[in-house]
Each structure stands twice: as C-alpha cells, then as structure tokens.
Short mmCIF file of C-alpha atoms in Angstrom, two decimals:
data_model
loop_
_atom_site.label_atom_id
_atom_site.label_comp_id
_atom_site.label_asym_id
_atom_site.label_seq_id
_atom_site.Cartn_x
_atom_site.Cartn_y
_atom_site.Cartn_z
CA UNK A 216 0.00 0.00 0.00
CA UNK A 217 1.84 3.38 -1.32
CA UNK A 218 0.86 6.06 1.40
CA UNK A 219 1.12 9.86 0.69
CA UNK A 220 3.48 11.80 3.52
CA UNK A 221 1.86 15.12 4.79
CA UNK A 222 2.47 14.84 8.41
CA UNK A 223 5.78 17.09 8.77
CA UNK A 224 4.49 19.37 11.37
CA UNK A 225 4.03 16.37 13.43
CA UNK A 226 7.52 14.24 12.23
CA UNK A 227 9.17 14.80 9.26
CA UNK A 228 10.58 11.63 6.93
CA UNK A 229 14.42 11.02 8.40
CA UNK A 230 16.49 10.89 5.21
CA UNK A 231 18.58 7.17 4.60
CA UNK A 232 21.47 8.93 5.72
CA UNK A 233 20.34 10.17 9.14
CA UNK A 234 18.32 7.02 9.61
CA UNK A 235 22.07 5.16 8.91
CA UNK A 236 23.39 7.51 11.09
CA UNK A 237 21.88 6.43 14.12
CA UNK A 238 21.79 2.40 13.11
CA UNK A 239 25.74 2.45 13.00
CA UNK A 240 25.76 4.40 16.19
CA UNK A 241 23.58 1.94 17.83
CA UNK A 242 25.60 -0.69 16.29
CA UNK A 243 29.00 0.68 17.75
CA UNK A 244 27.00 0.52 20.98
CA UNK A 245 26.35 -2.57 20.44
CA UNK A 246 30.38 -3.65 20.14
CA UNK A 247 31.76 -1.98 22.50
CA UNK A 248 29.44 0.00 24.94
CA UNK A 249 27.32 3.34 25.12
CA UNK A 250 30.05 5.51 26.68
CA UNK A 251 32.83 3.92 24.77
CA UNK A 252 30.61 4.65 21.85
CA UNK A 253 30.12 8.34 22.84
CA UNK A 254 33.61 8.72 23.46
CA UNK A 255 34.71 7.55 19.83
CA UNK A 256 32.14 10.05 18.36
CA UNK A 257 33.24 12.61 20.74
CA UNK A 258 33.96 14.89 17.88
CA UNK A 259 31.14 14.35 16.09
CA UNK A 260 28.79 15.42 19.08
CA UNK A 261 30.78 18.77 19.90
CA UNK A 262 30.06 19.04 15.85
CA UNK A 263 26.10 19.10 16.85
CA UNK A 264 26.58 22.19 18.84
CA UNK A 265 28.55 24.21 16.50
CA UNK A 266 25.74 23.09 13.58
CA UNK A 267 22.86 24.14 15.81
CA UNK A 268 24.35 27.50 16.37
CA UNK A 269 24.88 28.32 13.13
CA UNK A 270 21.57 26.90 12.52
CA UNK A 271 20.09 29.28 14.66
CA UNK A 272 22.74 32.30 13.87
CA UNK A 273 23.82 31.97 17.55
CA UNK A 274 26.65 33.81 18.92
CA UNK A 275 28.53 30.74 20.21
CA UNK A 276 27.70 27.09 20.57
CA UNK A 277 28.08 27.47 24.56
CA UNK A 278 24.21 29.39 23.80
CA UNK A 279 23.33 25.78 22.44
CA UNK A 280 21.86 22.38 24.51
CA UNK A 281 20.63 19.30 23.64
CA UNK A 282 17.00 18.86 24.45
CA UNK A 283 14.50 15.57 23.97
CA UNK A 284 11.45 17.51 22.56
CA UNK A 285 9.86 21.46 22.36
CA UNK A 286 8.06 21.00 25.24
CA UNK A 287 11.01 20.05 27.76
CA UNK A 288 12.34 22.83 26.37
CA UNK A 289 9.55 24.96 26.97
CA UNK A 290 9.10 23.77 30.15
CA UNK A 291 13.37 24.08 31.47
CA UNK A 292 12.96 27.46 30.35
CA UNK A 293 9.75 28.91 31.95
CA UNK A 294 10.19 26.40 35.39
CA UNK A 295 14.03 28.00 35.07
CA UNK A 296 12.38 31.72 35.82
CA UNK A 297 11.93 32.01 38.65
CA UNK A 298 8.41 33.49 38.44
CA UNK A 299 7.19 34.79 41.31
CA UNK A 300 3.85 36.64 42.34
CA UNK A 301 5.53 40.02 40.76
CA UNK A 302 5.56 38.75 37.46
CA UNK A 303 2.50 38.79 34.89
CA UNK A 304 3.48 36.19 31.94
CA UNK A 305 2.06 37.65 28.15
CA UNK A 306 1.35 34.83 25.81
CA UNK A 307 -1.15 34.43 22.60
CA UNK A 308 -5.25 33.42 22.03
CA UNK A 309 -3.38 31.61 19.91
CA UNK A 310 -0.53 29.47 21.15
CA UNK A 311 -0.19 25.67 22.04
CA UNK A 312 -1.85 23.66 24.54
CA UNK A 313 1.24 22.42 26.34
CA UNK A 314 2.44 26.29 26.28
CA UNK A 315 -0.60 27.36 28.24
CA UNK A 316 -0.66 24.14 30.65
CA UNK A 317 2.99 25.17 31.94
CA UNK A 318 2.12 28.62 31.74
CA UNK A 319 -1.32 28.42 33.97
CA UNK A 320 0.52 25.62 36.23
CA UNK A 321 3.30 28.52 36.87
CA UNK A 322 0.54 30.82 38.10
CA UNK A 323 -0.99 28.21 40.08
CA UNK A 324 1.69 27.82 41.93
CA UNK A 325 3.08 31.44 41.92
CA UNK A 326 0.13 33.27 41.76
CA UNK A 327 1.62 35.45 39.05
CA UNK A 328 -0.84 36.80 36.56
CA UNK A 329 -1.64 35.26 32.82
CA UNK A 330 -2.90 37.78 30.58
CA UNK A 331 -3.92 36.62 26.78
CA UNK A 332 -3.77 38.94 23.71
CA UNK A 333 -6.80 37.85 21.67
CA UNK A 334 -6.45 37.31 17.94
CA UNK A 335 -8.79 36.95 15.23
CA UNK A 336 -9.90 34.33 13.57
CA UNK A 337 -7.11 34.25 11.53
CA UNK A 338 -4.57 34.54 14.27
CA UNK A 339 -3.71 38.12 13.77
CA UNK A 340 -3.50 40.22 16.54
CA UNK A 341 -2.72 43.92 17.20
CA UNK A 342 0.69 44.82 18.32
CA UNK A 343 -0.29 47.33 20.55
CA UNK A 344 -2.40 45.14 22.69
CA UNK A 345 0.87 43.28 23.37
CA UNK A 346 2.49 46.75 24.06
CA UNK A 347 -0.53 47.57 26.19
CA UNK A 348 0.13 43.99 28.16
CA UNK A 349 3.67 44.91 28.79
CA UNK A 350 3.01 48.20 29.78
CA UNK A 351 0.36 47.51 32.33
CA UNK A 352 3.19 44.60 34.10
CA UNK A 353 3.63 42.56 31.67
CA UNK A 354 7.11 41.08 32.52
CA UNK A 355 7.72 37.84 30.72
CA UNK A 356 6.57 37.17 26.73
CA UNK A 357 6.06 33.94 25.82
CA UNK A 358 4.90 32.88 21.99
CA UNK A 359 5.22 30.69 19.39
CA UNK A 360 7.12 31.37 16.35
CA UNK A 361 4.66 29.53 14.06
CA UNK A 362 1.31 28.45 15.36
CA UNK A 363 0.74 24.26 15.26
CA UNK A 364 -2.95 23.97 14.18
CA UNK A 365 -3.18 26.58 10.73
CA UNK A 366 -1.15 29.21 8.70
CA UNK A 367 -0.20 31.86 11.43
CA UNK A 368 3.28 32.85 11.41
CA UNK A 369 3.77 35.19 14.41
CA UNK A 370 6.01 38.47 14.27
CA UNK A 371 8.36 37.06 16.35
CA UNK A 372 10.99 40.57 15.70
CA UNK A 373 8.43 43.11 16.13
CA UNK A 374 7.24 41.02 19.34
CA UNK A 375 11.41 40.99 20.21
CA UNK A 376 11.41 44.62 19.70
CA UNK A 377 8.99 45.52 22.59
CA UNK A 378 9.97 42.72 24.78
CA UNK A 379 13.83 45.00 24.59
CA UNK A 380 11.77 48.32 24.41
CA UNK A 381 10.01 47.31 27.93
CA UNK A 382 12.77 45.57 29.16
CA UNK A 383 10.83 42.10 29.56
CA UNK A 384 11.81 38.46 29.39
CA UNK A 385 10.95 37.04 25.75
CA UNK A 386 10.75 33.18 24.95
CA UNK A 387 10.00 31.74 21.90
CA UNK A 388 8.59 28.74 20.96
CA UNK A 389 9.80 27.87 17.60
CA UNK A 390 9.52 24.16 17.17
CA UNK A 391 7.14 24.89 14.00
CA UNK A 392 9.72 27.01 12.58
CA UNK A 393 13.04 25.78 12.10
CA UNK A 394 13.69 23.86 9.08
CA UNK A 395 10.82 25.39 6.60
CA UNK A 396 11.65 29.18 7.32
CA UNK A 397 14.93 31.30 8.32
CA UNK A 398 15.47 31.56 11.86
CA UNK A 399 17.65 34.50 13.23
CA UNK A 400 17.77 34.35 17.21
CA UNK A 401 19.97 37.52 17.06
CA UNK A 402 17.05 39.50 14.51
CA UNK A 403 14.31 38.27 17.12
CA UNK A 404 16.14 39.43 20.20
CA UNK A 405 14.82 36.37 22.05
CA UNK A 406 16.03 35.43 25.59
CA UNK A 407 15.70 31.21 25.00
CA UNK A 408 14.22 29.95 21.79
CA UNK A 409 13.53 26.20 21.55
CA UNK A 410 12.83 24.03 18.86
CA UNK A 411 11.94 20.10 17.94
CA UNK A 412 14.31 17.88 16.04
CA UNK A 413 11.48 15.80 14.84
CA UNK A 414 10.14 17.83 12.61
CA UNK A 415 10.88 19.81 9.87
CA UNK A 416 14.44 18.83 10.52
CA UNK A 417 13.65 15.35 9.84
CA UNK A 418 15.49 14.40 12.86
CA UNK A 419 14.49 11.71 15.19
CA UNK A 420 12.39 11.39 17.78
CA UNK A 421 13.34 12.31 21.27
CA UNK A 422 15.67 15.46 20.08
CA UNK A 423 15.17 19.42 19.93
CA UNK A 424 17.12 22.12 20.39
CA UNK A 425 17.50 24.85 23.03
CA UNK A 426 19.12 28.16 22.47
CA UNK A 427 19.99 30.54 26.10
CA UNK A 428 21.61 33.94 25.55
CA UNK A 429 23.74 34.14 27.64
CA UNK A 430 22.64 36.80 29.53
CA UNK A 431 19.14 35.61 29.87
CA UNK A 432 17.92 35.53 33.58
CA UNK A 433 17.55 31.54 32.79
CA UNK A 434 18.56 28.96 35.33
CA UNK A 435 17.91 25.15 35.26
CA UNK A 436 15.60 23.79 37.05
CA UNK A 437 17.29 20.46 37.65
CA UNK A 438 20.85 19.52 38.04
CA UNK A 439 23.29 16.17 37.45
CA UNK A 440 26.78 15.83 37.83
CA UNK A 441 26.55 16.67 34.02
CA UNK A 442 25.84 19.97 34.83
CA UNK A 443 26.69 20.98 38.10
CA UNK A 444 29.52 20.07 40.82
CA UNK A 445 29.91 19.89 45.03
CA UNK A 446 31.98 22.64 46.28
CA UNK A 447 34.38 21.52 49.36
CA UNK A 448 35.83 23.58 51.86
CA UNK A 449 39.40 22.88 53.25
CA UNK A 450 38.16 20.54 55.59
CA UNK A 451 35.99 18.74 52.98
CA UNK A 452 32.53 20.06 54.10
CA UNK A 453 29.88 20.80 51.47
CA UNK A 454 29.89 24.45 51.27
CA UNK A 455 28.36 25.55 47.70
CA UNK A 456 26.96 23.55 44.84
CA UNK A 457 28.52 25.49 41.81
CA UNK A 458 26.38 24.90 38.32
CA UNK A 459 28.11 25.05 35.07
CA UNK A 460 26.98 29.05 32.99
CA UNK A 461 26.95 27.84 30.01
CA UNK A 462 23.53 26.10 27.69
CA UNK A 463 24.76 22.88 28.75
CA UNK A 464 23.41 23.62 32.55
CA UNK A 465 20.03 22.29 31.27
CA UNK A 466 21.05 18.62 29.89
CA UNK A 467 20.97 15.39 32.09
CA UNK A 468 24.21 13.40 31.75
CA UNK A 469 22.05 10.70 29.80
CA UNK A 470 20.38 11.48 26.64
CA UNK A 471 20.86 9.29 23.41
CA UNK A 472 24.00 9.97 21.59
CA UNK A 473 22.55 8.18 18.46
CA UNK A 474 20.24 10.24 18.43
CA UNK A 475 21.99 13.78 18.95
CA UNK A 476 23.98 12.39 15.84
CA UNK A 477 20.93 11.97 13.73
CA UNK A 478 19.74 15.64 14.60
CA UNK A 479 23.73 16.33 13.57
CA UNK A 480 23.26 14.63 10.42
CA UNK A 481 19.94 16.27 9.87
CA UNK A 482 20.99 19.88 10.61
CA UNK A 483 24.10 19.60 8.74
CA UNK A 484 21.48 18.20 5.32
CA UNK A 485 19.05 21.05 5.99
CA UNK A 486 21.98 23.47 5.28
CA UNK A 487 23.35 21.78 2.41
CA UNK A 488 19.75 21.95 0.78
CA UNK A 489 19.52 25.67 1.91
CA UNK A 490 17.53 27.42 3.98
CA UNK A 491 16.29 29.57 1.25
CA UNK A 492 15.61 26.30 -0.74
CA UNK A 493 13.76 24.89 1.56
CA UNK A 494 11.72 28.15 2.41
CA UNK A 495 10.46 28.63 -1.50
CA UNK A 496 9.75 24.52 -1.74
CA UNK A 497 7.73 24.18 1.30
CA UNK A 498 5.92 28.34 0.37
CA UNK A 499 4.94 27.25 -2.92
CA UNK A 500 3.55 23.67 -2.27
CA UNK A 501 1.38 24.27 1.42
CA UNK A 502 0.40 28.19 -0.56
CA UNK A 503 -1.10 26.11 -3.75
CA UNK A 504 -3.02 23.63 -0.69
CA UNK A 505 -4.40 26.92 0.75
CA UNK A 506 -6.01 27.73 -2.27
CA UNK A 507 -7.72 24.24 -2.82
CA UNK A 508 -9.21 24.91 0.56
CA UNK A 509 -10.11 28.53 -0.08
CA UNK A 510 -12.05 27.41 -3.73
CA UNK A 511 -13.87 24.48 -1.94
CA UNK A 512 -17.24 26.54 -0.30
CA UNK A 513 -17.64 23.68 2.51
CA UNK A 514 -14.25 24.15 3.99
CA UNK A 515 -12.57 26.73 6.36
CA UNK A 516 -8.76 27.74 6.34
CA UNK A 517 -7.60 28.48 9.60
CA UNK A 518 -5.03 31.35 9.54
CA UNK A 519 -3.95 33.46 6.16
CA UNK A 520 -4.29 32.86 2.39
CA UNK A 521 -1.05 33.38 1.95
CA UNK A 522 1.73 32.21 4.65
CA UNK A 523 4.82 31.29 4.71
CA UNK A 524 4.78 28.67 7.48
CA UNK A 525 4.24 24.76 5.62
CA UNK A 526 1.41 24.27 8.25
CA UNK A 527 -2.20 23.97 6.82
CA UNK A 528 -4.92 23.66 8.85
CA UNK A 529 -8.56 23.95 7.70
CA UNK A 530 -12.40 22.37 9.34
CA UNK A 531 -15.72 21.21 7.69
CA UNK A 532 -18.42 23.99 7.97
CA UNK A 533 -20.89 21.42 8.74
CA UNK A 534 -19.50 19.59 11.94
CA UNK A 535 -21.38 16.36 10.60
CA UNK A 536 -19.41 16.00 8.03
CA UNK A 537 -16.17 15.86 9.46
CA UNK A 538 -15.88 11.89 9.83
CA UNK A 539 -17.07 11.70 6.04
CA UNK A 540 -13.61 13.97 5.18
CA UNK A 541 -11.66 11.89 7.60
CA UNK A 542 -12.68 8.49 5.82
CA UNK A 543 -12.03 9.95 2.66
CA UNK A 544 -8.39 10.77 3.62
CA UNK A 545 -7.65 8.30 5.05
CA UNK A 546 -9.49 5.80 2.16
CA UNK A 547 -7.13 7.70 -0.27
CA UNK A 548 -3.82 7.13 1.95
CA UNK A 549 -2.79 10.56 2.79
CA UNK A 550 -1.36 10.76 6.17
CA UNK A 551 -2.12 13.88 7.93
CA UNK A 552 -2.60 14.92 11.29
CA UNK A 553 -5.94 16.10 13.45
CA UNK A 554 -5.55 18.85 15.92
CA UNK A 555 -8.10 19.00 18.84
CA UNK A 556 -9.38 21.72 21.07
CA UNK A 557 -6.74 20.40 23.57
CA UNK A 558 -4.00 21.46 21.01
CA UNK A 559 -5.15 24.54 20.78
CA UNK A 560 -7.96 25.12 23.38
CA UNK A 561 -8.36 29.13 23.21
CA UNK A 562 -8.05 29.61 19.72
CA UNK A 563 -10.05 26.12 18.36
CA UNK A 564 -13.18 26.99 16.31
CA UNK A 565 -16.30 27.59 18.33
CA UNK A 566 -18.68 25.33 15.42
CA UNK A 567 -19.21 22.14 17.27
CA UNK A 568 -16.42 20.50 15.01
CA UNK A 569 -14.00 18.11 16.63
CA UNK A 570 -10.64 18.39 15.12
CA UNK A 571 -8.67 20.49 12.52
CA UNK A 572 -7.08 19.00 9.88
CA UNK A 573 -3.66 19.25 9.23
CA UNK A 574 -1.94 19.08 5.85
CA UNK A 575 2.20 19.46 6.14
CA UNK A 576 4.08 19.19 2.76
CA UNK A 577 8.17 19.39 3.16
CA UNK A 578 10.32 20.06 0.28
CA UNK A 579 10.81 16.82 -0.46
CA UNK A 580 7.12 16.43 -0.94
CA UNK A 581 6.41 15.33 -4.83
CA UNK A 582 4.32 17.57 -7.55
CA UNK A 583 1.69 14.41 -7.68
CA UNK A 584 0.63 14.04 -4.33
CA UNK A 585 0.19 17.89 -4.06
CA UNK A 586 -1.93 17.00 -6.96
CA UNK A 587 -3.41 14.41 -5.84
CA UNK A 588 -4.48 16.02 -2.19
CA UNK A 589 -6.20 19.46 -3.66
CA UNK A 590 -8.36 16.92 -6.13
CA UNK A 591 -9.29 15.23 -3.18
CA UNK A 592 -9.82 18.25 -1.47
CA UNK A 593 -11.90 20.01 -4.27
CA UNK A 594 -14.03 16.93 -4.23
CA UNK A 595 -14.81 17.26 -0.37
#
C-alpha cells in the first residue's frame, strides 16, 4: 500500500542517511558500549553544537543544549524563571496547549498573573495590545514562532522589539519554525528559543534544540553531575553547589548519543539543501493547498491565504461532516494529522467541530501528491 506523507508538522521523513546515522551508532554501541561509543564520536557530538548554532545564527555554541522535545524545552525554560507573584506572563489566544498548561501551572503555583492577547480568527492580533500587556506589568513574553494547528506565522521581531523596548523576558517557541523558514535568534532578540528535532528537521524522535543567551535571567531547574559540581571547603565540608553558565546547565548526563547524531546529520542536510531552498519549496507547495481549501465553499482555512509557514490547517463547515472527510483521507492514503481543542484550546473553532485537519508538505514532498491532495480536497 503506497501512502502519501503530509504529516511534517508532526515528524518529518528522516532521510537514509540520518536514519544510517543512528543504526551504525547503535551498532558501535552494540560492540563496544554506550560511553565507549560516545567517546569515539566525541567529535562528532561537539560538531552538533557548533551546527545548531549556526543553525540558529547563535553567537557561540556554549548558547546551544541538547534537548528531547519542544516542550522540555519549553518547560526548562519557563520552570528555570523564577516566576514569582511580581511577574504577569504575556502569551497568545493563539498558542499551544502544552504552552498554556505550563504557563497556567506557573501561576498556580506562583500566583503570578496570565494575561492573553486575543487574535482573530485568523490569528492576527494587534501589536499594541501586546504593548498595552507589557506596559500595564507585563514582565515575561512567551509565543510561538509559528502556530501548530493553521497558517499563522507570528512576528516574532516586532514582538522581540517591545519585549527589549520594555525591558521584559521574551521566549519563543519555535519548534514549527526551524527547518521550513529562516530563523535569526539575534534578529528576534529572544532570551531562550527552543525548537523540535522531529520535525521539519527530519530528525528523530526524542531530540530538539535549546538556544539561552547568555545573559538571559535563565537557570535550570534540575541539576546532574553533568551539569553541576559539590563545592568543598578545606576541611571537605559541602559548602556551595557550583552549576556550570553555560547552555549545557540544562542537559541530564544521559540522553541518546545516536540520536543527537541523527539531529547532527539532519541539521548539517538542511543546510546543504539551503535554507532559502527549503523556504520557496515548502511556500509554494502548502500556498497552492491553501487555495484548494479557499475554492472548496464547505471548507474553512484556519489562519492566512497566503503564509509562509508549511502548516495547513482547515475544518468542515458542517460539523457532521467531518468523519465523512476523515474516511475519505484516510481511504485515499494521505497521512495527515488532526488537531483537537486540547491542542489549541483558546483559539479552536467555536462550530461544534472536533478536530482540525492538518496538511504538512516538506520540500521533499512530490508535484503528484500535491496533486493528488487538492483533487481530493476540491471533491470534499
């Protein structure tokens, strides 16, 4: 059974050599043991941090850690705050389930204030709301780069720009970003931006990417002998427990070095494609989607026309009809993804539907099944 791939925004396809990449890591493991293993490909691993850097136009890989997934990510940065009753945390109508749990479990437990810039039904949202949140004691920002359930692409710089103006922390979520559009931590003035390796990267599973300034008022929230030591006195008390300053505070002394070479592997093919490549592919293909959806009177795009963000998410006006386009999907072998009012539970239409669907095409996504999808989708 041939199946047609538009799942990205969930997991990309790993490429034959990333998938061989972690095989003869696993295999090398398999000789002569995991931390002989890791020491051979010692090299290699340092490798990953000066990639994802550059990746992310970092100013040095000691900005970089390894992460297993967005959300840890997400979560070592805003547990890593400390937040305290002071602090109001800004965020989106829009953004990401996970994104509000942490953010509404920090105020549970802090009692610091939430306050939620609405946006319209195509995820835009007025700028000077934001600026009005800040003002009024706003003191951390907190948004995603790319939204996960439809074709809103935040403006992550402007946003930077009155997070420095107000002098406020700013966090970005950008695991819907990297690897289909240009990321620029530097241009966004972000404090921590944090991505999945899964992805658009076409990593595996269980790796991301976290990027600190180094200046950010960041701290990890948990500590290993990978990333923190006992300080001794002369007479060999415990007087101090010194943690390292660097990105690399915030990974455990396990994680899977097969798979931190994959990501390697991946980064390193994403760049040899080019960025810019990979931004027109991805544009053009999800854009031409968009306007299957648009033509077809039954359906509803969520987000804009036009984006640039790979994502495309539309619903069935009629919410009976929903499991009649899911069948036919699925009866035609696309694999796509379903987004439900717990992915997005502010922002998730208000029609009595149960899910958005979610169409993904990467650049290596071929001319016939883009074909082949908006026929089916005309025909919905």
């Amino acid at each position: 059974m041939e199946y047609m791939y538009f799942n990205n925004a969930g997991a990309g396809i790993m490429s034959p050599a990333t998938y061989k990449t972690v095989l003869d890591h696993m295999a090398l493991e398999m000789k002569i043991g995991g931390y002989a293993a890791a020491n051979v490909k010692s090299d290699e691993v340092n490798q990953f941090y000066s990639l994802a850097a550059n990746l992310l136009n970092a100013r040095s890989k000691d900005e970089i850690a390894f992460i297993d997934s967005a959300s840890r990510g997400w979560n070592l940065v805003m547990y890593g705050l400390n937040i305290s009753k002071a602090d109001t945390i800004v965020t989106l109508a829009s953004e990401y389930g996970t994104n509000l749990l942490t953010i509404y479990d920090i105020a549970n437990k802090t009692c610091c204030g939430v306050k939620i810039v609405k946006c319209d039904d195509k995820g835009i949202f007025n700028l000077e709301d934001v600026e009005q949140a800040l003002i009024s004691g706003g003191t951390i920002l907190a948004v995603s780069h790319v939204a996960a359930q439809g074709s809103i692409v935040n403006p992550v710089i402007e946003l930077g720009a009155l997070a420095k103006k107000y002098n406020v922390t700013y966090i970005v979520d950008g695991c819907q970003a990297v690897g289909q559009i240009r990321v620029d931590v530097q241009q966004i003035n972000c404090c921590a931006y944090i991505t999945a390796g899964r992805k658009w990267l076409r990593g595996p599973r269980g790796t991301g990417i976290l990027y600190v300034r180094k200046d950010a008022p960041i701290h990890t929230p948990q500590i290993d002998l990978a990333s923190a030591d006992l300080v001794f006195d002369e007479l060999g008390e415990v007087i101090d427990v010194k943690i390292r300053e660097d990105a690399k505070q915030f990974e455990l002394w396990e994680k899977s070095t097969a798979s931190l070479l994959g990501l390697r592997n991946a980064i390193q093919e994403y760049l040899d494609f080019g960025i810019e490549n990979a931004e027109k592919e991805i544009y053009e293909k999800a854009n031409y989607i968009r306007k299957s959806i648009v033509n077809n009177p039954n359906l509803s795009l969520v987000g804009s026309e036009v984006s640039s963000s790979g994502v495309v998410g539309f619903y069935v006006k009629n919410p009976q009809s929903e499991n009649l386009v899911k069948e036919r999907l699925e009866k035609h072998n696309f694999i796509i993804s379903y987004i439900c009012d717990w992915d997005c539970p502010i922002f998730f239409p208000k029609n009595g539907i149960h899910y958005v669907f979610r169409i993904s095409p990467h650049y290596y996504t071929s001319k016939e099944e883009i074909q082949a999808i908006c026929q089916l989708i005309q025909e919905l």
